[in-house]
Amino acid sequence: MPMKIASEEANYQPLCPHCEEEINEVHWRQLAAVNAEYMFICPNCRKVIGIGVRKAAWIN
């Protein structure tokens, strides 16, 4: 039987895993890939935070 993991809504600003600055906004760039993937970038240090198959609804 799978174990349930507790979850809680975050009430703090996340930190960039690279520069450790608070992330108040996320920049994105569409990649020329078959699945129209998006690269999400920290605006402070300009390093890649992650890649997603589609742009999140909360980003423009």
PDB file of C-alpha atoms in Angstrom:
ATOM      1  CA  MET A   1       0.000   0.000   0.000  1.00  0.00           C
ATOM      2  CA  PRO A   2       1.472   3.413  -0.955  1.00  0.00           C
ATOM      3  CA  MET A   3       2.441   5.763   1.846  1.00  0.00           C
ATOM      4  CA  LYS A   4       0.643   9.126   1.965  1.00  0.00           C
ATOM      5  CA  ILE A   5       2.911  12.152   2.081  1.00  0.00           C
ATOM      6  CA  ALA A   6       1.752  15.200   4.014  1.00  0.00           C
ATOM      7  CA  SER A   7       1.432  18.432   2.034  1.00  0.00           C
ATOM      8  CA  GLU A   8       0.992  22.039   3.043  1.00  0.00           C
ATOM      9  CA  GLU A   9       0.529  25.280   1.118  1.00  0.00           C
ATOM     10  CA  ALA A  10       3.730  27.348   1.110  1.00  0.00           C
ATOM     11  CA  ASN A  11       3.462  30.873   2.488  1.00  0.00           C
ATOM     12  CA  TYR A  12       7.054  31.878   1.670  1.00  0.00           C
ATOM     13  CA  GLN A  13       8.959  32.854  -1.468  1.00  0.00           C
ATOM     14  CA  PRO A  14      10.912  29.989  -3.060  1.00  0.00           C
ATOM     15  CA  LEU A  15      14.688  30.256  -3.516  1.00  0.00           C
ATOM     16  CA  CYS A  16      16.603  29.624  -6.725  1.00  0.00           C
ATOM     17  CA  PRO A  17      18.542  26.353  -6.329  1.00  0.00           C
ATOM     18  CA  HIS A  18      21.557  27.997  -7.994  1.00  0.00           C
ATOM     19  CA  CYS A  19      21.969  31.538  -6.600  1.00  0.00           C
ATOM     20  CA  GLU A  20      19.682  31.098  -3.549  1.00  0.00           C
ATOM     21  CA  GLU A  21      17.955  34.442  -4.231  1.00  0.00           C
ATOM     22  CA  GLU A  22      14.193  34.707  -3.762  1.00  0.00           C
ATOM     23  CA  ILE A  23      12.266  33.965  -6.947  1.00  0.00           C
ATOM     24  CA  ASN A  24       9.610  36.651  -7.414  1.00  0.00           C
ATOM     25  CA  GLU A  25       9.148  35.948 -11.112  1.00  0.00           C
ATOM     26  CA  VAL A  26      10.171  33.262 -13.588  1.00  0.00           C
ATOM     27  CA  HIS A  27      11.388  33.851 -17.111  1.00  0.00           C
ATOM     28  CA  TRP A  28      10.653  31.284 -19.798  1.00  0.00           C
ATOM     29  CA  ARG A  29      11.776  30.447 -23.300  1.00  0.00           C
ATOM     30  CA  GLN A  30      10.138  28.090 -25.765  1.00  0.00           C
ATOM     31  CA  LEU A  31      12.408  25.376 -27.129  1.00  0.00           C
ATOM     32  CA  ALA A  32      12.271  24.237 -30.740  1.00  0.00           C
ATOM     33  CA  ALA A  33      11.314  20.703 -29.788  1.00  0.00           C
ATOM     34  CA  VAL A  34       8.635  18.332 -31.044  1.00  0.00           C
ATOM     35  CA  ASN A  35       6.618  18.612 -27.809  1.00  0.00           C
ATOM     36  CA  ALA A  36       6.887  22.450 -27.650  1.00  0.00           C
ATOM     37  CA  GLU A  37       8.839  22.315 -24.411  1.00  0.00           C
ATOM     38  CA  TYR A  38       9.536  25.376 -22.263  1.00  0.00           C
ATOM     39  CA  MET A  39      12.691  26.228 -20.336  1.00  0.00           C
ATOM     40  CA  PHE A  40      12.141  28.120 -17.064  1.00  0.00           C
ATOM     41  CA  ILE A  41      14.935  30.497 -16.039  1.00  0.00           C
ATOM     42  CA  CYS A  42      15.884  32.361 -12.848  1.00  0.00           C
ATOM     43  CA  PRO A  43      15.903  36.103 -13.675  1.00  0.00           C
ATOM     44  CA  ASN A  44      18.611  36.730 -11.048  1.00  0.00           C
ATOM     45  CA  CYS A  45      21.382  34.355 -12.157  1.00  0.00           C
ATOM     46  CA  ARG A  46      19.927  33.359 -15.576  1.00  0.00           C
ATOM     47  CA  LYS A  47      20.372  29.640 -14.875  1.00  0.00           C
ATOM     48  CA  VAL A  48      17.782  27.045 -15.865  1.00  0.00           C
ATOM     49  CA  ILE A  49      15.355  26.084 -13.096  1.00  0.00           C
ATOM     50  CA  GLY A  50      13.564  23.383 -15.087  1.00  0.00           C
ATOM     51  CA  ILE A  51      11.971  22.277 -18.334  1.00  0.00           C
ATOM     52  CA  GLY A  52       8.278  21.586 -18.900  1.00  0.00           C
ATOM     53  CA  VAL A  53       6.234  20.116 -21.719  1.00  0.00           C
ATOM     54  CA  ARG A  54       3.867  23.075 -21.718  1.00  0.00           C
ATOM     55  CA  LYS A  55       3.757  26.564 -20.296  1.00  0.00           C
ATOM     56  CA  ALA A  56       1.914  26.828 -16.988  1.00  0.00           C
ATOM     57  CA  ALA A  57      -1.464  28.599 -17.044  1.00  0.00           C
ATOM     58  CA  TRP A  58      -0.271  31.270 -14.597  1.00  0.00           C
ATOM     59  CA  ILE A  59       2.454  32.465 -17.009  1.00  0.00           C
ATOM     60  CA  ASN A  60       1.024  34.910 -19.572  1.00  0.00           C
TER      61      ASN A  60
END
